[in-house]
CSV table of C-alpha atoms in Angstrom, one decimal:
chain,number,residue,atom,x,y,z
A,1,UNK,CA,72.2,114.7,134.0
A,2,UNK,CA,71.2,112.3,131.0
A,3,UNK,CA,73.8,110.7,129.3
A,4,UNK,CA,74.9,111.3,126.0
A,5,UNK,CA,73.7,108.6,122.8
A,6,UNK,CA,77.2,106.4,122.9
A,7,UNK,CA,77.4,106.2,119.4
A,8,UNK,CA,81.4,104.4,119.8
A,9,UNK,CA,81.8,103.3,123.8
A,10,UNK,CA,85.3,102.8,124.5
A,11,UNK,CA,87.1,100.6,127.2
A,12,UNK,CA,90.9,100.1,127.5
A,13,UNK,CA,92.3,96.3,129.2
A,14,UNK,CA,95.6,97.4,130.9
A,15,UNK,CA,97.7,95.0,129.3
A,16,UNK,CA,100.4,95.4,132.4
A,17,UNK,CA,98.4,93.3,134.5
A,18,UNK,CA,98.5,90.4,132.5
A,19,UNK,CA,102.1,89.7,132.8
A,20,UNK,CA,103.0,86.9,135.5
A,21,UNK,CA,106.7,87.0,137.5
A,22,UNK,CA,107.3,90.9,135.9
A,23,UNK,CA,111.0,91.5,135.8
A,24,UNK,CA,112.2,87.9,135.8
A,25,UNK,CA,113.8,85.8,133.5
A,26,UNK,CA,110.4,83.5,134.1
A,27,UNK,CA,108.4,86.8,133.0
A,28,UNK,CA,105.2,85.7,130.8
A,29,UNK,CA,102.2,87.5,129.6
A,30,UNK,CA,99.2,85.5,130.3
A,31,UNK,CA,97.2,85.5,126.6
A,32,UNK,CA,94.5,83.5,128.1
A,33,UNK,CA,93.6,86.1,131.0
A,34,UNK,CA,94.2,88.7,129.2
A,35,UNK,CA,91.8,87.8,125.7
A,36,UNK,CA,89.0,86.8,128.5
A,37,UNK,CA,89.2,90.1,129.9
A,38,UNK,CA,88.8,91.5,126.4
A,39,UNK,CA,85.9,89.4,126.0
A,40,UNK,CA,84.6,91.0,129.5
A,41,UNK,CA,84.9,94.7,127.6
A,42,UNK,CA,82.6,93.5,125.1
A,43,UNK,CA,80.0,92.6,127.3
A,44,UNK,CA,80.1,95.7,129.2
A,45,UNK,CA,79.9,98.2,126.2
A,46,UNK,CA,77.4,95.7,124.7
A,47,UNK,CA,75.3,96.5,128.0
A,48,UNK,CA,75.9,100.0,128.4
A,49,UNK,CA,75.2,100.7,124.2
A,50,UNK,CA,71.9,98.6,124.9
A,51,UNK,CA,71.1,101.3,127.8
A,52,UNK,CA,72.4,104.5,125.5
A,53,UNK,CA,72.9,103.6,122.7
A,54,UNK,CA,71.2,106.1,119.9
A,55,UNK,CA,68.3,105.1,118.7
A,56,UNK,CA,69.1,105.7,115.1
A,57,UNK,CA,72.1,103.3,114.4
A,58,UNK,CA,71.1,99.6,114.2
A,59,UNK,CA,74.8,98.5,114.2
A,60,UNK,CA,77.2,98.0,117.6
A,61,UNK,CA,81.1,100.0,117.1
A,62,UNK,CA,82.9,99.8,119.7
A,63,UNK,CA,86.7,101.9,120.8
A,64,UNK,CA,88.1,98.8,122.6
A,65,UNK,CA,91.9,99.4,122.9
A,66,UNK,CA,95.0,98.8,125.5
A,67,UNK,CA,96.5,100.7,127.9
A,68,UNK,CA,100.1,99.5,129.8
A,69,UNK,CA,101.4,98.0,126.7
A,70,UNK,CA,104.9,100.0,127.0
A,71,UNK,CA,104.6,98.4,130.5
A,72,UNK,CA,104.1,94.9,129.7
A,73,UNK,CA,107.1,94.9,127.3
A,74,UNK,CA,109.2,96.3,130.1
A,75,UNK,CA,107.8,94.0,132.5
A,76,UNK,CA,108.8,91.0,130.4
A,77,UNK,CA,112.2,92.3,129.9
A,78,UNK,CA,112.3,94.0,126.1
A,79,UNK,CA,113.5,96.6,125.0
A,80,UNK,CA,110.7,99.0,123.4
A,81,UNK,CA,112.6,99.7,120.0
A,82,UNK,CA,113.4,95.6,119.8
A,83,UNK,CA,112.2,93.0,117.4
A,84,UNK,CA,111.4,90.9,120.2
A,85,UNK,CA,109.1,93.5,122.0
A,86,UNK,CA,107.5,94.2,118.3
A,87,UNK,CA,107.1,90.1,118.0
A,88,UNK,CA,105.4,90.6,121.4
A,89,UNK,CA,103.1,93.5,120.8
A,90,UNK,CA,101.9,91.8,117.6
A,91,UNK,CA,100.8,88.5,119.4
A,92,UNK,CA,99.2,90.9,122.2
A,93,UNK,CA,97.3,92.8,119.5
A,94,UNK,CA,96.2,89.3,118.6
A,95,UNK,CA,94.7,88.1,121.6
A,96,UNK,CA,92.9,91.6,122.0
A,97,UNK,CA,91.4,91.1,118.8
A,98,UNK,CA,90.4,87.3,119.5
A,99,UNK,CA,89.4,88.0,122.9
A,100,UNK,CA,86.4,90.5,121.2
A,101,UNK,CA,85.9,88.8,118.8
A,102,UNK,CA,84.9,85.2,121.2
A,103,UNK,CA,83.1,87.9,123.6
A,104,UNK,CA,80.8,89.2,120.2
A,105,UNK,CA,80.4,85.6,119.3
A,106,UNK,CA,78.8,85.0,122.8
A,107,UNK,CA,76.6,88.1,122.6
A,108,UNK,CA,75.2,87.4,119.4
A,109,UNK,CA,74.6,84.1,120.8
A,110,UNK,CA,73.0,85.1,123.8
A,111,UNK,CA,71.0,88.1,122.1
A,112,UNK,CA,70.6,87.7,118.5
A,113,UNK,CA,71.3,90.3,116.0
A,114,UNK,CA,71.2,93.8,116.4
A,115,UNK,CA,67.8,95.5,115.1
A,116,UNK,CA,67.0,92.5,112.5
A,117,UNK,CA,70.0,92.0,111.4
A,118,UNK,CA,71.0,95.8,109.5
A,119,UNK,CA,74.1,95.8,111.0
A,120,UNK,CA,76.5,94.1,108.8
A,121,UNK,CA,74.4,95.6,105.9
A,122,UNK,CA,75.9,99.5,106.2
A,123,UNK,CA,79.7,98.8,107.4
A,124,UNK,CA,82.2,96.4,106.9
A,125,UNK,CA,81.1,94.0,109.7
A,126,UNK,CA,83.0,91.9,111.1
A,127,UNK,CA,83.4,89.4,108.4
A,128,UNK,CA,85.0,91.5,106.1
A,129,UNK,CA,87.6,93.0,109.3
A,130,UNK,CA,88.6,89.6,109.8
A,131,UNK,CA,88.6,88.3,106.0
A,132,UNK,CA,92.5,89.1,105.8
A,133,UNK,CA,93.2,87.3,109.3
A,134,UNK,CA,94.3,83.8,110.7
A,135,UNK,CA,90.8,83.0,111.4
A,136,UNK,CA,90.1,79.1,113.0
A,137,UNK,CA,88.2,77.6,110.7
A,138,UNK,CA,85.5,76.4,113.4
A,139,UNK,CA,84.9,80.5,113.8
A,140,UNK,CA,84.4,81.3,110.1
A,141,UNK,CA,81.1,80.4,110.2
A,142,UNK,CA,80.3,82.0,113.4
A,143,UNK,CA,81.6,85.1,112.1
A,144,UNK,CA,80.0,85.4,109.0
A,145,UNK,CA,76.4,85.2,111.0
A,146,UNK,CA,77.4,87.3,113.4
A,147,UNK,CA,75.8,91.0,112.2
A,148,UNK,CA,75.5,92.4,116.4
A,149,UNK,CA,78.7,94.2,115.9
A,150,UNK,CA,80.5,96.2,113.1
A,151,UNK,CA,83.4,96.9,114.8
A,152,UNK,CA,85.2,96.3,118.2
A,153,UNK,CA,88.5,97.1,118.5
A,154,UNK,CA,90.3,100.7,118.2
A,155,UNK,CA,94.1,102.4,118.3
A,156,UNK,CA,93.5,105.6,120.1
A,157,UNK,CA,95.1,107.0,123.2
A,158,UNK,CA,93.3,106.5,126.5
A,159,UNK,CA,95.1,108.8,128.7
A,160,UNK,CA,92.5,109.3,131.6
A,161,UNK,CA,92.4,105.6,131.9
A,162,UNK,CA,95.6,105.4,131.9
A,163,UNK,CA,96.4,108.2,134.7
A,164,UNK,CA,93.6,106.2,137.0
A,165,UNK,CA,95.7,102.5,136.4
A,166,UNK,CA,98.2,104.0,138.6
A,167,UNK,CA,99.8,105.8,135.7
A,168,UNK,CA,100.0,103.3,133.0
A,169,UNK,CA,101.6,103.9,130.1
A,170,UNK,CA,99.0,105.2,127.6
A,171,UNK,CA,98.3,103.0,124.3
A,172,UNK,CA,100.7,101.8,122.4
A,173,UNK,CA,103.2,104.4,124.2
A,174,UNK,CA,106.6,103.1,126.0
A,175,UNK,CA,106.9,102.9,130.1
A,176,UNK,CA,107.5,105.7,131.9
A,177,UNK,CA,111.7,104.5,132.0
A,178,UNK,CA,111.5,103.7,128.6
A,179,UNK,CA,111.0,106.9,127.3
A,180,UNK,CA,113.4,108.0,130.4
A,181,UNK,CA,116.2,106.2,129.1
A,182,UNK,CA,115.2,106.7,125.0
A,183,UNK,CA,115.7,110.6,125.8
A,184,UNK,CA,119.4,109.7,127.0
A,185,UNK,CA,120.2,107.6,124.5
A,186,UNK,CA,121.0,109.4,120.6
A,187,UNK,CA,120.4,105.6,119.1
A,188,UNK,CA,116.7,105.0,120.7
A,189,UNK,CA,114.3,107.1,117.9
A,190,UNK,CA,111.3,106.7,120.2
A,191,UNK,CA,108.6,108.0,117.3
A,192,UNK,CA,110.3,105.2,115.3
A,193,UNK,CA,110.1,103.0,117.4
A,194,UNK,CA,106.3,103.6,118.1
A,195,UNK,CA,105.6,103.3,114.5
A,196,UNK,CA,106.8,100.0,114.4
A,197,UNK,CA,104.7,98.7,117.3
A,198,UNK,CA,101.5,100.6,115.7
A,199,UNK,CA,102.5,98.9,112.5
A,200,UNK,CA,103.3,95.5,113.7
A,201,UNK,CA,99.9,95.6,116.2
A,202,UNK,CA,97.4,97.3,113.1
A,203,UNK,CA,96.6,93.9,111.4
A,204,UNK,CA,94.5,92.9,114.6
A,205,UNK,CA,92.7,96.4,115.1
A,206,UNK,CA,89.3,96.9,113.5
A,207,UNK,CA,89.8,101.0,113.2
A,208,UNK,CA,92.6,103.5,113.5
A,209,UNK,CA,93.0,107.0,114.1
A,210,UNK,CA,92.6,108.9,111.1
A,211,UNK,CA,95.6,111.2,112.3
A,212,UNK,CA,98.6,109.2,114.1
A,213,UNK,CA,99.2,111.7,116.9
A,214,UNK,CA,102.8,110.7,116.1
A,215,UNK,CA,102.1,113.2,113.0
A,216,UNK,CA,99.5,115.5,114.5
């Protein structure tokens, strides 16, 4: 069968994985690991939209998002609906988006713009996603030359990739017991509460579902 012009690959990093002594009070979620695995996902879809991508479209957009996110938070020991597990969402949204963007660095580096260099031309590029970001100054530069990608990163559910990580949570969704104990408890809003993680964790995303399916 031939496959399909992959005009947005996707990949999901199950965030669950990253946390080290889950369930402890010396729980921690490894930021380094995790923005090198991001980095990883780049260079796959960069490979993969180099072998199908369509021919048409000069620029690079990929759907890189999270699975297991609900998990981590449980896993370190917060509460979904908690400032603390929004404080922690935010800085893993963070190393998502740094991890791309150090892994589209390295591909440009490696293999030069995309198509003589359109990309940045039609779309926002990359330069104008992170304009309103805490962006080192040593990357600025970096980023401003860097026309291989127009976007990387992407809020959407990933549900099938989430069924096949041993049942992750899916997204930006709570754990499995989170949303066990939320239905048992009249205090716990859970769409609420998922609002304010997709709100606190949207500043580090390049795109967003034009619907939330919290309003579908």
């Amino acid at each position: 069968m031939p496959v399909p012009a992959l005009r947005e690959p996707i990949a999901a990093v199950n965030a669950a994985a990253f946390v080290a002594d889950s369930h402890t009070r010396r729980a921690r979620f490894d930021h380094q690991r995790f923005g090198a695995a991001a980095a990883v996902a780049v260079r796959m879809l960069d490979d993969a939209a180099i072998a199908f991508g369509p021919d048409d479209d000069p620029s690079m957009r990929f759907g890189i998002g999270m699975i297991g996110l609900g998990d981590a938070l449980a896993s370190l020991g917060l509460a979904y609906d908690s400032a603390q597990a929004i404080r922690a969402a935010q800085a893993i949204a963070r190393s998502l988006a740094m991890g791309c963007l150090h892994g589209s660095l390295k591909m440009a580096q490696e293999r030069g713009d995309r198509r003589g260099d359109r990309c940045g031309q039609g779309g926002q590029g990359l330069a104008e996603l992170w304009r309103k970001r805490a962006l080192p100054a040593e990357l600025a530069d970096a980023v401003a030359r860097n026309n291989r990608h127009e976007g990387l990163t992407r809020i959407d559910g990933f549900s099938e990739l989430a069924r096949l990580a041993n049942g992750a949570s899916d997204g930006f969704d709570p754990s499995k017991d989170a949303l066990h104990d939320s239905l048992g408890a009249a205090s716990v809003d859970r769409q609420t509460a998922q609002r304010a993680i997709r709100d606190a964790v949207a500043p580090w995303i390049d795109a967003q579902p034009q619907t939330s399916p919290l309003e579908a």
